[in-house]
C-alpha positions as a LaTeX table, in Angstrom:
\begin{tabular}{lrrr}
\hline
Residue & $x$ (\AA) & $y$ (\AA) & $z$ (\AA) \\
\hline
Unk1 & 16.25 & $-4.25$ & $-14.23$ \\
Unk2 & 12.10 & $-4.96$ & $-13.55$ \\
Unk3 & 8.79 & $-2.64$ & $-13.74$ \\
Unk4 & 6.92 & $-1.27$ & $-10.91$ \\
Unk5 & 3.68 & $-1.21$ & $-12.10$ \\
Unk6 & 1.81 & 1.97 & $-12.12$ \\
Unk7 & $-1.42$ & 1.65 & $-9.47$ \\
Unk8 & $-4.32$ & 4.21 & $-8.10$ \\
Unk9 & $-4.38$ & 3.99 & $-4.90$ \\
Unk10 & $-8.03$ & 1.90 & $-4.91$ \\
Unk11 & $-5.73$ & $-0.91$ & $-6.60$ \\
Unk12 & $-2.70$ & $-0.61$ & $-4.18$ \\
Unk13 & $-5.66$ & $-0.80$ & $-1.29$ \\
Unk14 & $-7.59$ & $-3.97$ & $-3.00$ \\
Unk15 & $-3.72$ & $-5.38$ & $-2.64$ \\
Unk16 & $-3.18$ & $-5.16$ & 1.02 \\
Unk17 & $-6.11$ & $-6.14$ & 2.39 \\
Unk18 & $-5.86$ & $-9.30$ & 0.28 \\
Unk19 & $-2.61$ & $-10.00$ & 1.90 \\
Unk20 & $-4.09$ & $-9.09$ & 5.37 \\
Unk21 & $-4.05$ & $-6.00$ & 5.91 \\
Unk22 & $-6.76$ & $-3.75$ & 8.04 \\
Unk23 & $-7.39$ & $-0.24$ & 7.65 \\
Unk24 & $-6.29$ & 0.73 & 10.75 \\
Unk25 & $-6.77$ & 5.10 & 10.19 \\
Unk26 & $-7.66$ & 7.96 & 8.13 \\
Unk27 & $-6.01$ & 10.92 & 8.49 \\
Unk28 & $-6.49$ & 14.03 & 5.78 \\
Unk29 & $-6.20$ & 11.79 & 2.84 \\
Unk30 & $-4.27$ & 9.11 & 3.81 \\
Unk31 & $-4.99$ & 5.36 & 5.09 \\
Unk32 & $-2.62$ & 3.54 & 6.74 \\
Unk33 & $-3.00$ & $-0.18$ & 7.43 \\
Unk34 & $-1.62$ & $-2.07$ & 9.66 \\
Unk35 & $-1.09$ & $-6.08$ & 9.62 \\
Unk36 & 1.14 & $-6.97$ & 13.22 \\
Unk37 & 3.98 & $-4.14$ & 13.55 \\
Unk38 & 4.50 & $-3.49$ & 9.95 \\
Unk39 & 2.39 & $-0.23$ & 8.84 \\
Unk40 & 1.85 & 1.17 & 5.50 \\
Unk41 & 0.64 & 4.69 & 4.42 \\
Unk42 & $-1.40$ & 5.68 & 1.22 \\
Unk43 & $-2.09$ & 8.88 & $-0.20$ \\
Unk44 & $-5.81$ & 8.06 & $-1.11$ \\
Unk45 & $-6.36$ & 10.25 & $-3.96$ \\
Unk46 & $-9.55$ & 8.98 & $-6.72$ \\
Unk47 & $-8.21$ & 8.84 & $-10.39$ \\
Unk48 & $-4.39$ & 9.24 & $-9.09$ \\
Unk49 & $-1.26$ & 7.45 & $-9.81$ \\
Unk50 & 0.74 & 6.35 & $-6.60$ \\
Unk51 & 4.17 & 7.39 & $-6.64$ \\
Unk52 & 6.70 & 4.14 & $-8.31$ \\
Unk53 & 8.18 & 5.05 & $-4.24$ \\
Unk54 & 5.62 & 4.37 & $-2.93$ \\
Unk55 & 4.15 & 1.05 & $-4.45$ \\
Unk56 & 7.73 & 0.21 & $-4.38$ \\
Unk57 & 6.59 & 0.64 & $-0.07$ \\
Unk58 & 3.90 & $-1.62$ & $-0.93$ \\
Unk59 & 5.20 & $-4.55$ & $-2.71$ \\
Unk60 & 7.88 & $-4.80$ & 0.36 \\
Unk61 & 5.11 & $-4.84$ & 2.56 \\
Unk62 & 3.08 & $-7.47$ & 0.94 \\
Unk63 & 5.99 & $-10.07$ & 0.39 \\
Unk64 & 7.79 & $-9.53$ & 3.76 \\
Unk65 & 4.27 & $-10.57$ & 5.27 \\
Unk66 & 4.06 & $-13.46$ & 3.62 \\
Unk67 & 7.44 & $-15.21$ & 3.97 \\
Unk68 & 6.52 & $-14.56$ & 8.14 \\
Unk69 & 3.24 & $-16.52$ & 7.80 \\
\hline
\end{tabular}
């Protein structure tokens, strides 16, 4: 099984923006990104590492958005 990368919120945000996602809104420390009907929520705590489930969600969303284009 391939080991997932460890990402900070800044790195995940950069990946999403490069894939064409847009920052829709912010609520507290969470940033919501959308592309089409796909939504990704990133808890934005500066300097902390994201939970593996959130990293998996980000990578899956980017891959799905690329296949639809």
